[in-house]
Structure formats: structure tokens, C-alpha cells
């Protein structure tokens, strides 16, 4: 069963560009991963400090593979100094 998540990041006032650059490194590498059905990152128009990741993975195994990738580990090791707040939701489609 596919897994869809959204992840919200709110950058610290002085770290918007740094967070954006770090998140940008995730897009192409994640999209190229086996089992990635969707991976996009957006910056909100009404609040440039807020970024939203929308991702869909084929299954739990694909998501686990993503979490063990080199680019994900780099992101995890470096994002905290730039972030004021972060949260995520797993999404269920409405049929």
C-alpha cells in the first residue's frame, strides 16, 4: 500500500535560504529512488519561511530505503540549525 506524507518546515528568520538549499538537494535524488512515486518540495507564497514536502512511496520498504539513503542522512544531520518548527502527517486518500 502506498504511503503519502506531507512534512512542514518553518525556517528560522535568518535561515530561509540555507534551509531552502538543503531541501533542494533532496528533490532529484529522492525522485530517482526505487519506489518513489512522488517527491516535491514547495515554498508557501504567503509565508516564505514555510516549506512543504509532499511525498508518496510505493510501500514501507521504499520509505525505509529512502530513510537509509545518503542524501536523507545528510539532510537529517544538517537541518536542525535552520528550522524553528517541523511536523509531518501521513495522508489517507478519500475515495
PDB file of C-alpha atoms in Angstrom:
ATOM      1  CA  UNK A   1       0.000   0.000   0.000  1.00  0.00           C
ATOM      2  CA  UNK A   2       1.336   3.425  -0.957  1.00  0.00           C
ATOM      3  CA  UNK A   3       2.412   5.823   1.790  1.00  0.00           C
ATOM      4  CA  UNK A   4       1.842   9.556   1.314  1.00  0.00           C
ATOM      5  CA  UNK A   5       3.171  12.128   3.743  1.00  0.00           C
ATOM      6  CA  UNK A   6       3.471  15.850   3.981  1.00  0.00           C
ATOM      7  CA  UNK A   7       6.243  17.406   6.010  1.00  0.00           C
ATOM      8  CA  UNK A   8       6.172  21.059   7.049  1.00  0.00           C
ATOM      9  CA  UNK A   9       9.296  23.062   7.836  1.00  0.00           C
ATOM     10  CA  UNK A  10       9.315  26.587   9.222  1.00  0.00           C
ATOM     11  CA  UNK A  11      12.718  28.183   8.782  1.00  0.00           C
ATOM     12  CA  UNK A  12      14.268  30.472  11.334  1.00  0.00           C
ATOM     13  CA  UNK A  13      14.076  34.093  10.147  1.00  0.00           C
ATOM     14  CA  UNK A  14      17.789  34.212   9.306  1.00  0.00           C
ATOM     15  CA  UNK A  15      17.951  30.728   7.736  1.00  0.00           C
ATOM     16  CA  UNK A  16      15.404  30.685   4.905  1.00  0.00           C
ATOM     17  CA  UNK A  17      17.980  30.397   2.115  1.00  0.00           C
ATOM     18  CA  UNK A  18      20.043  27.798   3.950  1.00  0.00           C
ATOM     19  CA  UNK A  19      17.012  25.576   4.584  1.00  0.00           C
ATOM     20  CA  UNK A  20      15.812  26.014   1.006  1.00  0.00           C
ATOM     21  CA  UNK A  21      19.232  24.978  -0.334  1.00  0.00           C
ATOM     22  CA  UNK A  22      19.351  21.915   1.899  1.00  0.00           C
ATOM     23  CA  UNK A  23      15.834  20.834   0.929  1.00  0.00           C
ATOM     24  CA  UNK A  24      16.596  21.358  -2.774  1.00  0.00           C
ATOM     25  CA  UNK A  25      19.341  18.723  -2.530  1.00  0.00           C
ATOM     26  CA  UNK A  26      16.672  16.155  -1.659  1.00  0.00           C
ATOM     27  CA  UNK A  27      14.387  16.506  -4.683  1.00  0.00           C
ATOM     28  CA  UNK A  28      16.149  14.873  -7.636  1.00  0.00           C
ATOM     29  CA  UNK A  29      17.913  12.253  -5.515  1.00  0.00           C
ATOM     30  CA  UNK A  30      14.643  11.241  -3.845  1.00  0.00           C
ATOM     31  CA  UNK A  31      12.700  11.222  -7.122  1.00  0.00           C
ATOM     32  CA  UNK A  32      15.303   8.824  -8.559  1.00  0.00           C
ATOM     33  CA  UNK A  33      14.916   6.316  -5.736  1.00  0.00           C
ATOM     34  CA  UNK A  34      13.266   2.973  -6.312  1.00  0.00           C
ATOM     35  CA  UNK A  35       9.697   3.069  -5.016  1.00  0.00           C
ATOM     36  CA  UNK A  36       9.340   6.866  -5.116  1.00  0.00           C
ATOM     37  CA  UNK A  37       6.009   7.727  -6.719  1.00  0.00           C
ATOM     38  CA  UNK A  38       6.045  11.458  -5.876  1.00  0.00           C
ATOM     39  CA  UNK A  39       8.519  13.792  -4.199  1.00  0.00           C
ATOM     40  CA  UNK A  40       8.127  17.570  -4.434  1.00  0.00           C
ATOM     41  CA  UNK A  41       9.016  20.462  -2.169  1.00  0.00           C
ATOM     42  CA  UNK A  42       7.121  23.752  -2.154  1.00  0.00           C
ATOM     43  CA  UNK A  43       7.733  27.143  -0.554  1.00  0.00           C
ATOM     44  CA  UNK A  44       4.490  28.778   0.504  1.00  0.00           C
ATOM     45  CA  UNK A  45       3.578  32.027  -1.234  1.00  0.00           C
ATOM     46  CA  UNK A  46       2.065  33.700   1.816  1.00  0.00           C
ATOM     47  CA  UNK A  47       4.927  32.824   4.191  1.00  0.00           C
ATOM     48  CA  UNK A  48       8.362  32.280   2.563  1.00  0.00           C
ATOM     49  CA  UNK A  49       9.681  30.740   5.784  1.00  0.00           C
ATOM     50  CA  UNK A  50       7.383  27.730   5.318  1.00  0.00           C
ATOM     51  CA  UNK A  51       8.251  24.759   3.130  1.00  0.00           C
ATOM     52  CA  UNK A  52       6.089  21.707   2.435  1.00  0.00           C
ATOM     53  CA  UNK A  53       7.323  18.333   1.256  1.00  0.00           C
ATOM     54  CA  UNK A  54       4.744  16.085  -0.391  1.00  0.00           C
ATOM     55  CA  UNK A  55       5.969  12.545  -0.914  1.00  0.00           C
ATOM     56  CA  UNK A  56       4.465   9.212  -1.883  1.00  0.00           C
ATOM     57  CA  UNK A  57       6.293   5.914  -1.592  1.00  0.00           C
ATOM     58  CA  UNK A  58       5.251   2.608  -3.095  1.00  0.00           C
ATOM     59  CA  UNK A  59       5.359   0.864   0.298  1.00  0.00           C
ATOM     60  CA  UNK A  60       7.038   0.840   3.714  1.00  0.00           C
ATOM     61  CA  UNK A  61      10.129  -0.833   2.272  1.00  0.00           C
ATOM     62  CA  UNK A  62      10.611   2.008  -0.229  1.00  0.00           C
ATOM     63  CA  UNK A  63      10.207   4.608   2.536  1.00  0.00           C
ATOM     64  CA  UNK A  64      12.731   2.725   4.683  1.00  0.00           C
ATOM     65  CA  UNK A  65      15.148   2.722   1.754  1.00  0.00           C
ATOM     66  CA  UNK A  66      14.703   6.485   1.454  1.00  0.00           C
ATOM     67  CA  UNK A  67      15.457   6.966   5.142  1.00  0.00           C
ATOM     68  CA  UNK A  68      18.668   4.970   4.712  1.00  0.00           C
ATOM     69  CA  UNK A  69      19.866   6.886   1.640  1.00  0.00           C
ATOM     70  CA  UNK A  70      22.986   9.056   1.676  1.00  0.00           C
ATOM     71  CA  UNK A  71      21.080  12.243   0.818  1.00  0.00           C
ATOM     72  CA  UNK A  72      18.468  11.658   3.543  1.00  0.00           C
ATOM     73  CA  UNK A  73      21.177  11.064   6.156  1.00  0.00           C
ATOM     74  CA  UNK A  74      22.904  14.289   5.043  1.00  0.00           C
ATOM     75  CA  UNK A  75      19.635  16.236   5.384  1.00  0.00           C
ATOM     76  CA  UNK A  76      18.897  14.717   8.832  1.00  0.00           C
ATOM     77  CA  UNK A  77      22.369  15.607  10.074  1.00  0.00           C
ATOM     78  CA  UNK A  78      22.103  19.238   8.947  1.00  0.00           C
ATOM     79  CA  UNK A  79      18.547  20.623   9.037  1.00  0.00           C
ATOM     80  CA  UNK A  80      18.045  21.432  12.735  1.00  0.00           C
ATOM     81  CA  UNK A  81      20.080  24.688  12.917  1.00  0.00           C
ATOM     82  CA  UNK A  82      17.857  26.200  10.205  1.00  0.00           C
ATOM     83  CA  UNK A  83      14.432  25.128  11.490  1.00  0.00           C
ATOM     84  CA  UNK A  84      12.153  26.829  14.008  1.00  0.00           C
ATOM     85  CA  UNK A  85       9.444  24.160  13.691  1.00  0.00           C
ATOM     86  CA  UNK A  86       8.822  20.896  11.832  1.00  0.00           C
ATOM     87  CA  UNK A  87       5.924  18.447  11.712  1.00  0.00           C
ATOM     88  CA  UNK A  88       4.546  15.787   9.419  1.00  0.00           C
ATOM     89  CA  UNK A  89       1.320  13.991   8.615  1.00  0.00           C
ATOM     90  CA  UNK A  90       0.627  10.679   6.969  1.00  0.00           C
ATOM     91  CA  UNK A  91      -2.203  11.132   4.488  1.00  0.00           C
ATOM     92  CA  UNK A  92      -5.036   8.786   3.603  1.00  0.00           C
ATOM     93  CA  UNK A  93      -6.880   9.291   0.322  1.00  0.00           C
ATOM     94  CA  UNK A  94     -10.606   9.894   0.425  1.00  0.00           C
ATOM     95  CA  UNK A  95     -12.306   7.654  -2.109  1.00  0.00           C
TER      96      UNK A  95
END
